């Protein structure tokens, strides 16, 4: 949608936006086992757009972060990964498994397993789409990593992107479309990126992460998840040279990060987007 009178500059969001009458802390969704008030103050400071974060690794493998992350994985449930370990099985041995993950990450010996590829029906189509299912222990580490990284990038994501973002959803996007139509926009273009998650190029994506994060082990962990490969029945292990598996805990954040420059470029050109 485009209106020549629209403001030409994109509006980044400083935190998850609040609805009218909502008096919640705008950072209500942030895991406080990771992000202290002091860190959030730095994050929202005027110069935050130019800030690079260096010391994040110790927060990623901290026992409290891993414990919180496993709680999120346990609540979400889901199938077993390539190692056939279910969430329920891991929950029975959570204390020992989290301690082992902490030690492996601290010592630099942690390696993610390949994701298990399953094919699921694609809504409205006879086709199927691939779903990558990481092992439960890897989902736990991904959740810890997301809890560390997400607030950094949320401060810059375009205002009118709604997918896979805390406190936002499809109804918010529809309300935005309705607002634009009532404001006089009368053309709507509906576009879809085919196999988006599976086709994101790794190097440009990693460059976007590096623009804000300069912690070597954290960057190596992100890359290790991207390049872990997949295991598919009757096909064995296959390398992943591009894409981030749909089904991975960290994938929605990375997918939003890769599209964010495009969101801002469209806004600078005067086009209204709802994504």
PDB file of C-alpha atoms in Angstrom:
ATOM      1  CA  UNK A   1       0.000   0.000   0.000  1.00  0.00           C
ATOM      2  CA  UNK A   2       1.343   3.434  -0.845  1.00  0.00           C
ATOM      3  CA  UNK A   3       0.299   6.981  -0.134  1.00  0.00           C
ATOM      4  CA  UNK A   4       2.447   9.842  -1.419  1.00  0.00           C
ATOM      5  CA  UNK A   5       1.757  11.838   1.737  1.00  0.00           C
ATOM      6  CA  UNK A   6       3.123   9.101   3.974  1.00  0.00           C
ATOM      7  CA  UNK A   7       6.128   9.847   6.121  1.00  0.00           C
ATOM      8  CA  UNK A   8       9.259   8.758   4.281  1.00  0.00           C
ATOM      9  CA  UNK A   9      11.239   7.469   7.249  1.00  0.00           C
ATOM     10  CA  UNK A  10      10.612   4.059   8.874  1.00  0.00           C
ATOM     11  CA  UNK A  11       9.727   3.975  12.507  1.00  0.00           C
ATOM     12  CA  UNK A  12      11.718   1.436  14.512  1.00  0.00           C
ATOM     13  CA  UNK A  13      10.048   0.021  17.575  1.00  0.00           C
ATOM     14  CA  UNK A  14      11.786   0.629  20.894  1.00  0.00           C
ATOM     15  CA  UNK A  15      10.055  -2.285  22.568  1.00  0.00           C
ATOM     16  CA  UNK A  16       6.952  -4.352  22.073  1.00  0.00           C
ATOM     17  CA  UNK A  17       4.238  -1.734  21.485  1.00  0.00           C
ATOM     18  CA  UNK A  18       1.450  -1.358  23.975  1.00  0.00           C
ATOM     19  CA  UNK A  19      -2.241  -1.313  23.155  1.00  0.00           C
ATOM     20  CA  UNK A  20      -4.342   1.634  24.268  1.00  0.00           C
ATOM     21  CA  UNK A  21      -4.845   1.459  28.004  1.00  0.00           C
ATOM     22  CA  UNK A  22      -2.140  -1.148  28.429  1.00  0.00           C
ATOM     23  CA  UNK A  23       0.050  -0.166  31.372  1.00  0.00           C
ATOM     24  CA  UNK A  24       2.309  -3.206  31.287  1.00  0.00           C
ATOM     25  CA  UNK A  25       6.055  -2.881  31.386  1.00  0.00           C
ATOM     26  CA  UNK A  26       7.024  -2.781  27.667  1.00  0.00           C
ATOM     27  CA  UNK A  27       9.682  -5.384  28.446  1.00  0.00           C
ATOM     28  CA  UNK A  28       7.271  -7.775  30.143  1.00  0.00           C
ATOM     29  CA  UNK A  29       8.268 -10.558  27.738  1.00  0.00           C
ATOM     30  CA  UNK A  30      12.025 -10.342  28.377  1.00  0.00           C
ATOM     31  CA  UNK A  31      13.570 -13.088  30.478  1.00  0.00           C
ATOM     32  CA  UNK A  32      14.878 -11.328  33.582  1.00  0.00           C
ATOM     33  CA  UNK A  33      17.224 -14.210  34.290  1.00  0.00           C
ATOM     34  CA  UNK A  34      19.200 -12.770  31.351  1.00  0.00           C
ATOM     35  CA  UNK A  35      18.324  -9.089  30.971  1.00  0.00           C
ATOM     36  CA  UNK A  36      18.819  -6.887  34.016  1.00  0.00           C
ATOM     37  CA  UNK A  37      17.353  -3.414  34.374  1.00  0.00           C
ATOM     38  CA  UNK A  38      20.802  -1.969  33.758  1.00  0.00           C
ATOM     39  CA  UNK A  39      21.127  -3.886  30.483  1.00  0.00           C
ATOM     40  CA  UNK A  40      17.653  -2.819  29.363  1.00  0.00           C
ATOM     41  CA  UNK A  41      18.541   0.801  30.123  1.00  0.00           C
ATOM     42  CA  UNK A  42      21.603   0.482  27.888  1.00  0.00           C
ATOM     43  CA  UNK A  43      19.493  -1.220  25.241  1.00  0.00           C
ATOM     44  CA  UNK A  44      16.982   1.626  25.051  1.00  0.00           C
ATOM     45  CA  UNK A  45      19.542   4.452  25.273  1.00  0.00           C
ATOM     46  CA  UNK A  46      19.656   6.925  22.417  1.00  0.00           C
ATOM     47  CA  UNK A  47      22.833   5.456  20.969  1.00  0.00           C
ATOM     48  CA  UNK A  48      21.549   1.856  21.099  1.00  0.00           C
ATOM     49  CA  UNK A  49      21.239   1.638  17.302  1.00  0.00           C
ATOM     50  CA  UNK A  50      25.034   1.834  17.061  1.00  0.00           C
ATOM     51  CA  UNK A  51      25.768  -0.384  20.049  1.00  0.00           C
ATOM     52  CA  UNK A  52      27.557  -3.684  19.574  1.00  0.00           C
ATOM     53  CA  UNK A  53      27.204  -6.270  22.336  1.00  0.00           C
ATOM     54  CA  UNK A  54      30.354  -8.103  23.362  1.00  0.00           C
ATOM     55  CA  UNK A  55      29.759 -10.081  26.564  1.00  0.00           C
ATOM     56  CA  UNK A  56      26.780 -12.351  25.990  1.00  0.00           C
ATOM     57  CA  UNK A  57      28.247 -15.848  26.043  1.00  0.00           C
ATOM     58  CA  UNK A  58      28.361 -16.250  29.809  1.00  0.00           C
ATOM     59  CA  UNK A  59      24.698 -15.262  29.949  1.00  0.00           C
ATOM     60  CA  UNK A  60      23.801 -17.837  27.290  1.00  0.00           C
ATOM     61  CA  UNK A  61      25.191 -20.859  29.150  1.00  0.00           C
ATOM     62  CA  UNK A  62      24.392 -19.637  32.670  1.00  0.00           C
ATOM     63  CA  UNK A  63      22.465 -22.307  34.645  1.00  0.00           C
ATOM     64  CA  UNK A  64      19.549 -19.923  35.262  1.00  0.00           C
ATOM     65  CA  UNK A  65      19.268 -19.160  31.527  1.00  0.00           C
ATOM     66  CA  UNK A  66      19.315 -22.840  30.565  1.00  0.00           C
ATOM     67  CA  UNK A  67      16.786 -23.694  33.272  1.00  0.00           C
ATOM     68  CA  UNK A  68      14.437 -20.970  32.040  1.00  0.00           C
ATOM     69  CA  UNK A  69      14.946 -22.095  28.434  1.00  0.00           C
ATOM     70  CA  UNK A  70      14.116 -25.716  29.223  1.00  0.00           C
ATOM     71  CA  UNK A  71      10.921 -24.543  30.925  1.00  0.00           C
ATOM     72  CA  UNK A  72       9.902 -22.867  27.685  1.00  0.00           C
ATOM     73  CA  UNK A  73      10.686 -25.989  25.669  1.00  0.00           C
ATOM     74  CA  UNK A  74       8.766 -28.166  28.129  1.00  0.00           C
ATOM     75  CA  UNK A  75       5.682 -25.915  27.896  1.00  0.00           C
ATOM     76  CA  UNK A  76       5.766 -25.968  24.086  1.00  0.00           C
ATOM     77  CA  UNK A  77       6.071 -29.750  23.923  1.00  0.00           C
ATOM     78  CA  UNK A  78       6.666 -31.097  20.426  1.00  0.00           C
ATOM     79  CA  UNK A  79       8.174 -34.201  18.902  1.00  0.00           C
ATOM     80  CA  UNK A  80      11.531 -35.818  19.529  1.00  0.00           C
ATOM     81  CA  UNK A  81      14.498 -34.869  17.388  1.00  0.00           C
ATOM     82  CA  UNK A  82      17.120 -37.044  15.712  1.00  0.00           C
ATOM     83  CA  UNK A  83      18.136 -38.631  19.035  1.00  0.00           C
ATOM     84  CA  UNK A  84      14.552 -39.858  19.687  1.00  0.00           C
ATOM     85  CA  UNK A  85      14.548 -38.231  23.151  1.00  0.00           C
ATOM     86  CA  UNK A  86      11.128 -36.812  24.035  1.00  0.00           C
ATOM     87  CA  UNK A  87      10.462 -33.738  26.137  1.00  0.00           C
ATOM     88  CA  UNK A  88       8.988 -35.965  28.848  1.00  0.00           C
ATOM     89  CA  UNK A  89      12.118 -38.133  28.949  1.00  0.00           C
ATOM     90  CA  UNK A  90      14.384 -35.083  29.185  1.00  0.00           C
ATOM     91  CA  UNK A  91      12.196 -33.616  31.908  1.00  0.00           C
ATOM     92  CA  UNK A  92      12.796 -36.709  34.057  1.00  0.00           C
ATOM     93  CA  UNK A  93      16.540 -36.077  33.820  1.00  0.00           C
ATOM     94  CA  UNK A  94      16.436 -32.293  33.500  1.00  0.00           C
ATOM     95  CA  UNK A  95      18.824 -31.440  36.321  1.00  0.00           C
ATOM     96  CA  UNK A  96      21.604 -33.697  35.043  1.00  0.00           C
ATOM     97  CA  UNK A  97      21.031 -32.799  31.387  1.00  0.00           C
ATOM     98  CA  UNK A  98      21.071 -29.042  32.042  1.00  0.00           C
ATOM     99  CA  UNK A  99      24.239 -29.396  34.087  1.00  0.00           C
ATOM    100  CA  UNK A 100      25.827 -31.311  31.198  1.00  0.00           C
ATOM    101  CA  UNK A 101      24.756 -28.657  28.687  1.00  0.00           C
ATOM    102  CA  UNK A 102      26.183 -25.929  30.920  1.00  0.00           C
ATOM    103  CA  UNK A 103      29.531 -27.716  31.168  1.00  0.00           C
ATOM    104  CA  UNK A 104      29.729 -28.473  27.450  1.00  0.00           C
ATOM    105  CA  UNK A 105      28.911 -24.894  26.454  1.00  0.00           C
ATOM    106  CA  UNK A 106      31.307 -23.419  29.004  1.00  0.00           C
ATOM    107  CA  UNK A 107      34.099 -25.743  27.867  1.00  0.00           C
ATOM    108  CA  UNK A 108      33.397 -25.284  24.154  1.00  0.00           C
ATOM    109  CA  UNK A 109      32.525 -28.941  23.511  1.00  0.00           C
ATOM    110  CA  UNK A 110      28.800 -28.532  22.814  1.00  0.00           C
ATOM    111  CA  UNK A 111      27.761 -29.438  19.256  1.00  0.00           C
ATOM    112  CA  UNK A 112      24.162 -29.406  18.023  1.00  0.00           C
ATOM    113  CA  UNK A 113      22.807 -32.554  16.415  1.00  0.00           C
ATOM    114  CA  UNK A 114      21.303 -32.541  12.925  1.00  0.00           C
ATOM    115  CA  UNK A 115      17.610 -31.711  12.892  1.00  0.00           C
ATOM    116  CA  UNK A 116      15.082 -34.402  12.066  1.00  0.00           C
ATOM    117  CA  UNK A 117      13.206 -33.540   8.886  1.00  0.00           C
ATOM    118  CA  UNK A 118       9.518 -34.331   8.722  1.00  0.00           C
ATOM    119  CA  UNK A 119       7.062 -33.427   5.977  1.00  0.00           C
ATOM    120  CA  UNK A 120       3.719 -31.948   6.984  1.00  0.00           C
ATOM    121  CA  UNK A 121       0.657 -30.912   4.950  1.00  0.00           C
ATOM    122  CA  UNK A 122       0.671 -27.373   3.590  1.00  0.00           C
ATOM    123  CA  UNK A 123      -2.650 -25.617   4.367  1.00  0.00           C
ATOM    124  CA  UNK A 124      -4.766 -25.022   1.266  1.00  0.00           C
ATOM    125  CA  UNK A 125      -2.533 -27.145  -0.936  1.00  0.00           C
ATOM    126  CA  UNK A 126      -1.812 -30.759  -1.808  1.00  0.00           C
ATOM    127  CA  UNK A 127       1.876 -30.046  -1.309  1.00  0.00           C
ATOM    128  CA  UNK A 128       3.854 -30.732   1.848  1.00  0.00           C
ATOM    129  CA  UNK A 129       6.428 -28.519   3.506  1.00  0.00           C
ATOM    130  CA  UNK A 130       9.556 -29.583   5.409  1.00  0.00           C
ATOM    131  CA  UNK A 131       9.693 -29.153   9.163  1.00  0.00           C
ATOM    132  CA  UNK A 132      13.050 -29.323  10.921  1.00  0.00           C
ATOM    133  CA  UNK A 133      12.815 -30.722  14.463  1.00  0.00           C
ATOM    134  CA  UNK A 134      15.910 -30.188  16.632  1.00  0.00           C
ATOM    135  CA  UNK A 135      16.661 -32.475  19.557  1.00  0.00           C
ATOM    136  CA  UNK A 136      15.166 -31.337  22.854  1.00  0.00           C
ATOM    137  CA  UNK A 137      18.606 -30.457  24.267  1.00  0.00           C
ATOM    138  CA  UNK A 138      19.308 -28.347  21.173  1.00  0.00           C
ATOM    139  CA  UNK A 139      15.909 -26.665  21.440  1.00  0.00           C
ATOM    140  CA  UNK A 140      16.879 -25.767  25.003  1.00  0.00           C
ATOM    141  CA  UNK A 141      20.130 -24.139  23.884  1.00  0.00           C
ATOM    142  CA  UNK A 142      18.309 -22.353  21.050  1.00  0.00           C
ATOM    143  CA  UNK A 143      15.755 -21.006  23.524  1.00  0.00           C
ATOM    144  CA  UNK A 144      18.585 -19.741  25.754  1.00  0.00           C
ATOM    145  CA  UNK A 145      20.215 -18.093  22.741  1.00  0.00           C
ATOM    146  CA  UNK A 146      16.938 -16.502  21.666  1.00  0.00           C
ATOM    147  CA  UNK A 147      16.353 -15.144  25.161  1.00  0.00           C
ATOM    148  CA  UNK A 148      19.750 -13.446  24.973  1.00  0.00           C
ATOM    149  CA  UNK A 149      19.521 -12.088  21.415  1.00  0.00           C
ATOM    150  CA  UNK A 150      15.867 -11.227  20.867  1.00  0.00           C
ATOM    151  CA  UNK A 151      15.729  -7.962  22.871  1.00  0.00           C
ATOM    152  CA  UNK A 152      18.757  -6.633  20.962  1.00  0.00           C
ATOM    153  CA  UNK A 153      17.058  -6.959  17.587  1.00  0.00           C
ATOM    154  CA  UNK A 154      13.524  -6.166  18.773  1.00  0.00           C
ATOM    155  CA  UNK A 155      14.587  -2.564  19.414  1.00  0.00           C
ATOM    156  CA  UNK A 156      15.186  -2.084  15.682  1.00  0.00           C
ATOM    157  CA  UNK A 157      12.575  -4.202  13.926  1.00  0.00           C
ATOM    158  CA  UNK A 158      10.188  -2.239  11.729  1.00  0.00           C
ATOM    159  CA  UNK A 159       7.047  -1.084  13.464  1.00  0.00           C
ATOM    160  CA  UNK A 160       4.624  -2.855  11.165  1.00  0.00           C
ATOM    161  CA  UNK A 161       6.075  -6.359  11.183  1.00  0.00           C
ATOM    162  CA  UNK A 162       3.940  -8.693  13.257  1.00  0.00           C
ATOM    163  CA  UNK A 163       5.018 -12.273  12.594  1.00  0.00           C
ATOM    164  CA  UNK A 164       6.809 -14.224  15.330  1.00  0.00           C
ATOM    165  CA  UNK A 165       7.228 -11.206  17.584  1.00  0.00           C
ATOM    166  CA  UNK A 166       6.440 -10.994  21.307  1.00  0.00           C
ATOM    167  CA  UNK A 167       3.084  -9.430  22.081  1.00  0.00           C
ATOM    168  CA  UNK A 168       2.067  -9.296  18.418  1.00  0.00           C
ATOM    169  CA  UNK A 169      -0.030 -11.495  16.170  1.00  0.00           C
ATOM    170  CA  UNK A 170      -2.288 -11.857  13.146  1.00  0.00           C
ATOM    171  CA  UNK A 171      -5.105  -9.814  14.693  1.00  0.00           C
ATOM    172  CA  UNK A 172      -2.759  -6.849  15.163  1.00  0.00           C
ATOM    173  CA  UNK A 173      -1.764  -7.101  11.499  1.00  0.00           C
ATOM    174  CA  UNK A 174      -5.418  -7.183  10.420  1.00  0.00           C
ATOM    175  CA  UNK A 175      -6.180  -4.125  12.519  1.00  0.00           C
ATOM    176  CA  UNK A 176      -3.319  -2.312  10.784  1.00  0.00           C
ATOM    177  CA  UNK A 177      -4.693  -3.271   7.356  1.00  0.00           C
ATOM    178  CA  UNK A 178      -8.113  -1.977   8.388  1.00  0.00           C
ATOM    179  CA  UNK A 179      -6.561   1.304   9.560  1.00  0.00           C
ATOM    180  CA  UNK A 180      -4.763   1.755   6.235  1.00  0.00           C
ATOM    181  CA  UNK A 181      -7.901   1.046   4.211  1.00  0.00           C
ATOM    182  CA  UNK A 182      -9.861   3.585   6.241  1.00  0.00           C
ATOM    183  CA  UNK A 183      -7.051   6.110   5.684  1.00  0.00           C
ATOM    184  CA  UNK A 184      -7.563   5.936   1.926  1.00  0.00           C
ATOM    185  CA  UNK A 185      -5.235   3.206   0.731  1.00  0.00           C
ATOM    186  CA  UNK A 186      -7.249   1.297  -1.855  1.00  0.00           C
ATOM    187  CA  UNK A 187      -4.726  -1.106  -3.382  1.00  0.00           C
ATOM    188  CA  UNK A 188      -3.593  -4.221  -1.531  1.00  0.00           C
ATOM    189  CA  UNK A 189      -0.874  -6.555  -2.801  1.00  0.00           C
ATOM    190  CA  UNK A 190      -0.674  -9.931  -1.085  1.00  0.00           C
ATOM    191  CA  UNK A 191       2.774 -11.511  -1.508  1.00  0.00           C
ATOM    192  CA  UNK A 192       4.360 -14.693  -0.196  1.00  0.00           C
ATOM    193  CA  UNK A 193       7.997 -15.775  -0.239  1.00  0.00           C
ATOM    194  CA  UNK A 194       8.138 -19.378  -1.385  1.00  0.00           C
ATOM    195  CA  UNK A 195      10.091 -21.660   0.978  1.00  0.00           C
ATOM    196  CA  UNK A 196      11.419 -18.588   2.773  1.00  0.00           C
ATOM    197  CA  UNK A 197      12.825 -20.304   5.876  1.00  0.00           C
ATOM    198  CA  UNK A 198      14.589 -22.928   3.770  1.00  0.00           C
ATOM    199  CA  UNK A 199      16.244 -20.492   1.366  1.00  0.00           C
ATOM    200  CA  UNK A 200      17.745 -17.767   3.563  1.00  0.00           C
ATOM    201  CA  UNK A 201      21.438 -17.417   2.593  1.00  0.00           C
ATOM    202  CA  UNK A 202      23.699 -17.962   5.578  1.00  0.00           C
ATOM    203  CA  UNK A 203      26.431 -15.397   5.009  1.00  0.00           C
ATOM    204  CA  UNK A 204      24.203 -12.284   4.694  1.00  0.00           C
ATOM    205  CA  UNK A 205      22.164 -13.495   7.671  1.00  0.00           C
ATOM    206  CA  UNK A 206      25.277 -13.954   9.817  1.00  0.00           C
ATOM    207  CA  UNK A 207      26.485 -10.500   8.746  1.00  0.00           C
ATOM    208  CA  UNK A 208      23.286  -9.008  10.166  1.00  0.00           C
ATOM    209  CA  UNK A 209      23.868 -10.803  13.474  1.00  0.00           C
ATOM    210  CA  UNK A 210      27.490  -9.618  13.549  1.00  0.00           C
ATOM    211  CA  UNK A 211      26.394  -6.015  13.048  1.00  0.00           C
ATOM    212  CA  UNK A 212      25.059  -6.024  16.615  1.00  0.00           C
ATOM    213  CA  UNK A 213      26.857  -8.942  18.282  1.00  0.00           C
ATOM    214  CA  UNK A 214      30.645  -9.219  18.538  1.00  0.00           C
ATOM    215  CA  UNK A 215      30.839 -12.156  20.940  1.00  0.00           C
ATOM    216  CA  UNK A 216      32.725 -14.926  19.121  1.00  0.00           C
ATOM    217  CA  UNK A 217      31.222 -17.984  20.880  1.00  0.00           C
ATOM    218  CA  UNK A 218      27.687 -16.617  20.442  1.00  0.00           C
ATOM    219  CA  UNK A 219      28.275 -16.058  16.723  1.00  0.00           C
ATOM    220  CA  UNK A 220      29.775 -19.536  16.420  1.00  0.00           C
ATOM    221  CA  UNK A 221      26.711 -21.013  18.138  1.00  0.00           C
ATOM    222  CA  UNK A 222      24.344 -19.282  15.704  1.00  0.00           C
ATOM    223  CA  UNK A 223      26.376 -20.595  12.776  1.00  0.00           C
ATOM    224  CA  UNK A 224      26.520 -24.107  14.215  1.00  0.00           C
ATOM    225  CA  UNK A 225      22.726 -24.278  14.278  1.00  0.00           C
ATOM    226  CA  UNK A 226      22.500 -23.053  10.686  1.00  0.00           C
ATOM    227  CA  UNK A 227      25.015 -25.649   9.482  1.00  0.00           C
ATOM    228  CA  UNK A 228      24.004 -28.630  11.648  1.00  0.00           C
ATOM    229  CA  UNK A 229      22.477 -30.485   8.711  1.00  0.00           C
ATOM    230  CA  UNK A 230      19.313 -32.588   8.583  1.00  0.00           C
ATOM    231  CA  UNK A 231      18.468 -36.253   9.019  1.00  0.00           C
ATOM    232  CA  UNK A 232      15.665 -37.552   6.848  1.00  0.00           C
ATOM    233  CA  UNK A 233      14.287 -41.062   6.820  1.00  0.00           C
ATOM    234  CA  UNK A 234      15.825 -43.187   4.043  1.00  0.00           C
ATOM    235  CA  UNK A 235      18.186 -40.356   3.076  1.00  0.00           C
ATOM    236  CA  UNK A 236      20.556 -40.070   6.020  1.00  0.00           C
ATOM    237  CA  UNK A 237      22.459 -36.899   6.905  1.00  0.00           C
ATOM    238  CA  UNK A 238      22.352 -33.981   4.472  1.00  0.00           C
ATOM    239  CA  UNK A 239      24.264 -30.693   4.798  1.00  0.00           C
ATOM    240  CA  UNK A 240      22.404 -27.398   5.183  1.00  0.00           C
ATOM    241  CA  UNK A 241      24.045 -24.867   2.906  1.00  0.00           C
ATOM    242  CA  UNK A 242      21.242 -22.331   3.267  1.00  0.00           C
ATOM    243  CA  UNK A 243      18.103 -21.767   5.299  1.00  0.00           C
ATOM    244  CA  UNK A 244      17.180 -21.996   8.958  1.00  0.00           C
ATOM    245  CA  UNK A 245      14.852 -24.927   9.733  1.00  0.00           C
ATOM    246  CA  UNK A 246      11.198 -24.103  10.227  1.00  0.00           C
ATOM    247  CA  UNK A 247      10.648 -25.730  13.594  1.00  0.00           C
ATOM    248  CA  UNK A 248      13.815 -24.440  15.213  1.00  0.00           C
ATOM    249  CA  UNK A 249      13.344 -22.208  18.274  1.00  0.00           C
ATOM    250  CA  UNK A 250      15.794 -19.582  16.999  1.00  0.00           C
ATOM    251  CA  UNK A 251      14.555 -19.666  13.379  1.00  0.00           C
ATOM    252  CA  UNK A 252      11.679 -17.147  13.622  1.00  0.00           C
ATOM    253  CA  UNK A 253      13.993 -14.503  15.096  1.00  0.00           C
ATOM    254  CA  UNK A 254      16.614 -15.090  12.391  1.00  0.00           C
ATOM    255  CA  UNK A 255      13.942 -15.042   9.677  1.00  0.00           C
ATOM    256  CA  UNK A 256      12.655 -11.678  10.916  1.00  0.00           C
ATOM    257  CA  UNK A 257      16.194 -10.339  11.129  1.00  0.00           C
ATOM    258  CA  UNK A 258      16.928 -11.190   7.499  1.00  0.00           C
ATOM    259  CA  UNK A 259      13.769  -9.429   6.248  1.00  0.00           C
ATOM    260  CA  UNK A 260      14.105  -6.369   8.465  1.00  0.00           C
ATOM    261  CA  UNK A 261      16.354  -4.312   6.103  1.00  0.00           C
ATOM    262  CA  UNK A 262      13.777  -4.891   3.372  1.00  0.00           C
ATOM    263  CA  UNK A 263      11.007  -3.692   5.702  1.00  0.00           C
ATOM    264  CA  UNK A 264      12.879  -0.441   6.331  1.00  0.00           C
ATOM    265  CA  UNK A 265      13.770   0.097   2.678  1.00  0.00           C
ATOM    266  CA  UNK A 266      10.116  -0.244   1.697  1.00  0.00           C
ATOM    267  CA  UNK A 267       9.176   2.257   4.396  1.00  0.00           C
ATOM    268  CA  UNK A 268      11.807   4.719   3.168  1.00  0.00           C
ATOM    269  CA  UNK A 269      10.310   4.425  -0.310  1.00  0.00           C
ATOM    270  CA  UNK A 270       6.916   5.383   1.107  1.00  0.00           C
ATOM    271  CA  UNK A 271       5.241   1.980   0.864  1.00  0.00           C
ATOM    272  CA  UNK A 272       3.040   0.779   3.727  1.00  0.00           C
ATOM    273  CA  UNK A 273       3.710  -2.833   4.594  1.00  0.00           C
ATOM    274  CA  UNK A 274       2.042  -5.225   6.981  1.00  0.00           C
ATOM    275  CA  UNK A 275       4.073  -8.362   7.527  1.00  0.00           C
TER     276      UNK A 275
END
